[in-house]
CSV table of C-alpha atoms in Angstrom, one decimal:
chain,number,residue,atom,x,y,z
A,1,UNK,CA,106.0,111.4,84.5
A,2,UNK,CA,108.9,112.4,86.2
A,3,UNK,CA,110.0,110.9,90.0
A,4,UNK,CA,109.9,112.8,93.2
A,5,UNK,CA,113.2,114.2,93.9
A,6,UNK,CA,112.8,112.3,97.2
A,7,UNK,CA,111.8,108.9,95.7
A,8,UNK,CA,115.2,109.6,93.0
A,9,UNK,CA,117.7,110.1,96.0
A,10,UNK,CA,116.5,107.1,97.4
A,11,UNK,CA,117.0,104.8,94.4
A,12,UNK,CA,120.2,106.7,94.3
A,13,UNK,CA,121.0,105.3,97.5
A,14,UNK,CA,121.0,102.3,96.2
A,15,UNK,CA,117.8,100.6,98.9
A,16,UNK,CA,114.3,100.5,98.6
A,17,UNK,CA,110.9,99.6,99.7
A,18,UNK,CA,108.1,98.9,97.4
A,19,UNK,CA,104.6,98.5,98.2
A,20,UNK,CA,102.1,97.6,95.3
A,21,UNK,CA,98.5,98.6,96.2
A,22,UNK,CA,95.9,98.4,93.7
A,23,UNK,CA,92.5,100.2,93.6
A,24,UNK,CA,88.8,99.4,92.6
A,25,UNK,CA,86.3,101.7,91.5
A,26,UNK,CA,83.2,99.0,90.7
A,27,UNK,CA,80.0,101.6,90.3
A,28,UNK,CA,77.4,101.4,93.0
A,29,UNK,CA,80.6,100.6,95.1
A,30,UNK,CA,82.7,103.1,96.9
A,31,UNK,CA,86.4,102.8,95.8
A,32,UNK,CA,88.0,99.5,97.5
A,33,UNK,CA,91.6,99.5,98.0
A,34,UNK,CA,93.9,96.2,98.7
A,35,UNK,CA,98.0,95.5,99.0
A,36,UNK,CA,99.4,93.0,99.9
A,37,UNK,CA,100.9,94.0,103.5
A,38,UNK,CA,99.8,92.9,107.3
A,39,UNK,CA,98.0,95.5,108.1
A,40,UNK,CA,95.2,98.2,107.0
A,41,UNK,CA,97.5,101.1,105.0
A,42,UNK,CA,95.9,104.4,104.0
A,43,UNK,CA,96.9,106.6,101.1
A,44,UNK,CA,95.4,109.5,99.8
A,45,UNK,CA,92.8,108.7,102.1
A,46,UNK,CA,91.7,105.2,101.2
A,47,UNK,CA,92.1,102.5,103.4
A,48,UNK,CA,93.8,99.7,101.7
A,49,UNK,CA,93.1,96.3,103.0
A,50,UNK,CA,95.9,93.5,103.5
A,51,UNK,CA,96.5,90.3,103.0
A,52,UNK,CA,93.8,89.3,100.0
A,53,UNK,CA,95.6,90.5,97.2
A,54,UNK,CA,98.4,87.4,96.0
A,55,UNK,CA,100.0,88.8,92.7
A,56,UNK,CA,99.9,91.5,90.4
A,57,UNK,CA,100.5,89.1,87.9
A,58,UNK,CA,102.7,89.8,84.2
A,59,UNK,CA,102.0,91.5,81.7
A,60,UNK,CA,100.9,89.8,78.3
A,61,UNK,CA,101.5,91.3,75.1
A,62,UNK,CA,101.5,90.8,71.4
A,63,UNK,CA,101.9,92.6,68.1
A,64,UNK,CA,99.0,93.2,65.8
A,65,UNK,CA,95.6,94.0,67.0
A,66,UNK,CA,95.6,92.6,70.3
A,67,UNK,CA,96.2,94.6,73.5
A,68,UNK,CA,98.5,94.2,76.5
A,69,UNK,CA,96.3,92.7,79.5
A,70,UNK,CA,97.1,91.8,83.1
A,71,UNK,CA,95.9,89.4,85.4
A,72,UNK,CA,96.0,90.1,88.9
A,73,UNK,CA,95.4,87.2,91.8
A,74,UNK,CA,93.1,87.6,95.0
A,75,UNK,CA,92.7,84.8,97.8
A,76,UNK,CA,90.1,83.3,99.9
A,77,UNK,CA,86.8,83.6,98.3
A,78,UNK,CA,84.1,83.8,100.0
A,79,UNK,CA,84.6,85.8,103.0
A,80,UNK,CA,82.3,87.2,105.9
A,81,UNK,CA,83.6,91.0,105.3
A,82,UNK,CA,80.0,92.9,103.7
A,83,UNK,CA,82.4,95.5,102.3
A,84,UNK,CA,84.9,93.2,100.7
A,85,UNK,CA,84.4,94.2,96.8
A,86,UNK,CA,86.0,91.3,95.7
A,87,UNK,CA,83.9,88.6,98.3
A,88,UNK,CA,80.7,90.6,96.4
A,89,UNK,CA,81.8,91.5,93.0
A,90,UNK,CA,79.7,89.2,91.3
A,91,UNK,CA,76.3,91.4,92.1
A,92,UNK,CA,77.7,94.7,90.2
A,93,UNK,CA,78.5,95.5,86.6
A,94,UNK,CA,82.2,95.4,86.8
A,95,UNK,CA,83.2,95.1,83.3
A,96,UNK,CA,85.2,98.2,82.5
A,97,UNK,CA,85.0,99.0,85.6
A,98,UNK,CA,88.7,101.2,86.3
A,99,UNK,CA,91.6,100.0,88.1
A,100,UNK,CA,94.5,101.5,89.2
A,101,UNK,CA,97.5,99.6,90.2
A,102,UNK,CA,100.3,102.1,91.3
A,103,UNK,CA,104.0,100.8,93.0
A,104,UNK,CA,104.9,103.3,96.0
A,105,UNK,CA,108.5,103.5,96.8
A,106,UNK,CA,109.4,103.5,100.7
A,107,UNK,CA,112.9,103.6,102.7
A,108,UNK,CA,113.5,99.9,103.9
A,109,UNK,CA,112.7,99.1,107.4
A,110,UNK,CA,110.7,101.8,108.1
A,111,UNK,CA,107.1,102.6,107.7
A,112,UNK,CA,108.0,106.0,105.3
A,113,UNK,CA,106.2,106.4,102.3
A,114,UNK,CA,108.5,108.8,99.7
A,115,UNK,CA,106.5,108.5,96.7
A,116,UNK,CA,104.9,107.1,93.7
A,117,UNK,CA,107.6,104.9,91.5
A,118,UNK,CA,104.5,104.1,88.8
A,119,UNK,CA,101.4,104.0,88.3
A,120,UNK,CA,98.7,102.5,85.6
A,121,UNK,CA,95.2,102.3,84.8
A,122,UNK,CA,93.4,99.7,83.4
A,123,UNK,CA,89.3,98.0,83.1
A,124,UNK,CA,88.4,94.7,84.2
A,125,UNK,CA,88.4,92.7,81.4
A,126,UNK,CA,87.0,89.6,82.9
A,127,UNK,CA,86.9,87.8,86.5
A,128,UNK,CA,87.4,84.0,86.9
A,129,UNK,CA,87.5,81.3,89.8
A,130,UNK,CA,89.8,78.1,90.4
A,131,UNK,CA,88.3,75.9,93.0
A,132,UNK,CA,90.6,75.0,96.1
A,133,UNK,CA,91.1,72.6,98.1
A,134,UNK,CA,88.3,71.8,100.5
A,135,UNK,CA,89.8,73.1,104.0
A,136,UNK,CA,87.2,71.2,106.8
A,137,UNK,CA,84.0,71.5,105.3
A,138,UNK,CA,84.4,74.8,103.0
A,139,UNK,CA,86.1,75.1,100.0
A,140,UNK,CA,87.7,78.8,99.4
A,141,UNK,CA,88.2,80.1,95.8
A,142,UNK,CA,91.1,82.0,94.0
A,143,UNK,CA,90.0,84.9,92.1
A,144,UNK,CA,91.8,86.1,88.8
A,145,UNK,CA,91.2,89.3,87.5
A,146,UNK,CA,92.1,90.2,83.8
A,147,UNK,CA,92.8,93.6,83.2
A,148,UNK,CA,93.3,95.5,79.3
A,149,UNK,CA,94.4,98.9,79.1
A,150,UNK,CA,91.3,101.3,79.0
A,151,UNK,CA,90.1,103.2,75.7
A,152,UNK,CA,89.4,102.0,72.4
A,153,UNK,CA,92.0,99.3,72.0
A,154,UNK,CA,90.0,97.5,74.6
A,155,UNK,CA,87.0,98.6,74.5
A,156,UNK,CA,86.8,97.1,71.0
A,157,UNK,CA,87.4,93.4,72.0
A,158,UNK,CA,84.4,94.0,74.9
A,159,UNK,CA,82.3,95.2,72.0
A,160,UNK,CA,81.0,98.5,73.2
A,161,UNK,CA,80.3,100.3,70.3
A,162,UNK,CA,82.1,103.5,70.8
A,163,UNK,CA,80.9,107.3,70.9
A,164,UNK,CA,82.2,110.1,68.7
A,165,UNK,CA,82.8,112.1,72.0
A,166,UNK,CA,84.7,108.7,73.2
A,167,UNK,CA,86.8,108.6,69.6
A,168,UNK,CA,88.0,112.4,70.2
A,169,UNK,CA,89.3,111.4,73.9
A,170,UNK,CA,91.6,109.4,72.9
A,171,UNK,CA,93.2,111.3,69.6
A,172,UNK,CA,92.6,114.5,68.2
A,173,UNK,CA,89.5,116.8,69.0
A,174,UNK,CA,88.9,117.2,65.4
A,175,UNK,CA,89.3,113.3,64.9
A,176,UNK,CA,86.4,111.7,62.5
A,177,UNK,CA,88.0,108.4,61.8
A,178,UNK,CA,85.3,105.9,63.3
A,179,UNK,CA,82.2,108.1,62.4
A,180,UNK,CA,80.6,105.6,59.9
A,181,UNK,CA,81.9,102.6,61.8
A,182,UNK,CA,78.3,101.2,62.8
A,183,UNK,CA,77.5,101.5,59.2
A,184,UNK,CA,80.5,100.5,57.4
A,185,UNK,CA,79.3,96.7,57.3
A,186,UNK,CA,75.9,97.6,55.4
A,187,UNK,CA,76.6,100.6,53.6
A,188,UNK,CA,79.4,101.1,51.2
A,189,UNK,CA,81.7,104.3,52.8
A,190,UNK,CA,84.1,105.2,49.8
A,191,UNK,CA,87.6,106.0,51.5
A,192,UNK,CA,90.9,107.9,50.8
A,193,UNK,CA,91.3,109.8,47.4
A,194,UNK,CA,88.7,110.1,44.7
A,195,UNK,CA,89.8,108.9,41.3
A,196,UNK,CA,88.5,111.3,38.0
């Protein structure tokens, strides 16, 4: 993906602004957006709300089979807001549920969007709750959201079992290579080159 020409002059320049905003879309739920600015902040015509979201968290890697995840941190759980996804998530099916986190880049001081620096997608893995202090008589929540990359790699450690159509989406259209994995545990599949 390349930059904007706008959003390059302005690294050129040596200053910028970034704003990280990251975007729900829980089914049964229109899409929720949240950043971590003062106010309400609308892009490409979602509202993001302020304030809630704490951190996007690091990345987490490792070699071998397992796949890079994320954790991002949201504050002050329970709230009164009805259309807060993240005061409600708990009463949909979440779980590979997209997110998008994208990092706009901005002229400091000034309100001016220029553009997209990055963006990625990922599923919610799993959501998780440390207990606060108690603050008069309530006790408010911290909510951490893991994240994994979406598509087989993750889908594999949820274990959905994974479509054909699914398989050829993320390689080749002509791509067979996981057709006999839901028998290949009961059923011997013979593999690679015959011999005589």
């Amino acid at each position: 993906m390349s930059l904007d020409p706008a959003v390059t002059t302005q690294i050129d320049k040596g200053g910028i602004a970034r704003l990280d905003l990251v975007r729900f879309d829980i089914p049964g739920l229109p899409p929720k957006g949240y950043h971590m600015g003062g106010r309400d902040f609308t892009f490409n015509g979602l509202v993001y709300k302020p304030n809630r979201f704490l951190s996007m968290g690091s990345m987490t890697s490792a070699v071998g089979t397992a796949v890079t995840t994320r954790t991002i941190t949201f504050s002050n759980i329970p709230v009164n807001d009805p259309d807060d996804a993240m005061a409600i998530i708990e009463q949909y099916n979440y779980q590979n549920s997209p997110v998008i986190i994208a990092h706009l880049c901005g002229v400091p001081n000034t309100n001016e969007v220029l553009g997209i620096l990055a963006s990625s997608v990922y599923e919610i893995d799993q959501v998780r709750y440390n207990k606060g202090a108690i603050s008069g008589s309530e006790r408010t929540l911290t909510m951490e959201i893991d994240l994994q990359p979406p598509g087989r790699s993750a889908r594999g450690s949820t274990g959905v079992k994974r479509s054909m159509a699914e398989q050829k989406f993320d390689n080749d259209a002509n791509d067979t290579g996981l057709e006999y994995v839901a028998t290949n545990a009961s059923i011997p599949e013979e593999w690679g080159q015959r011999s005589g």
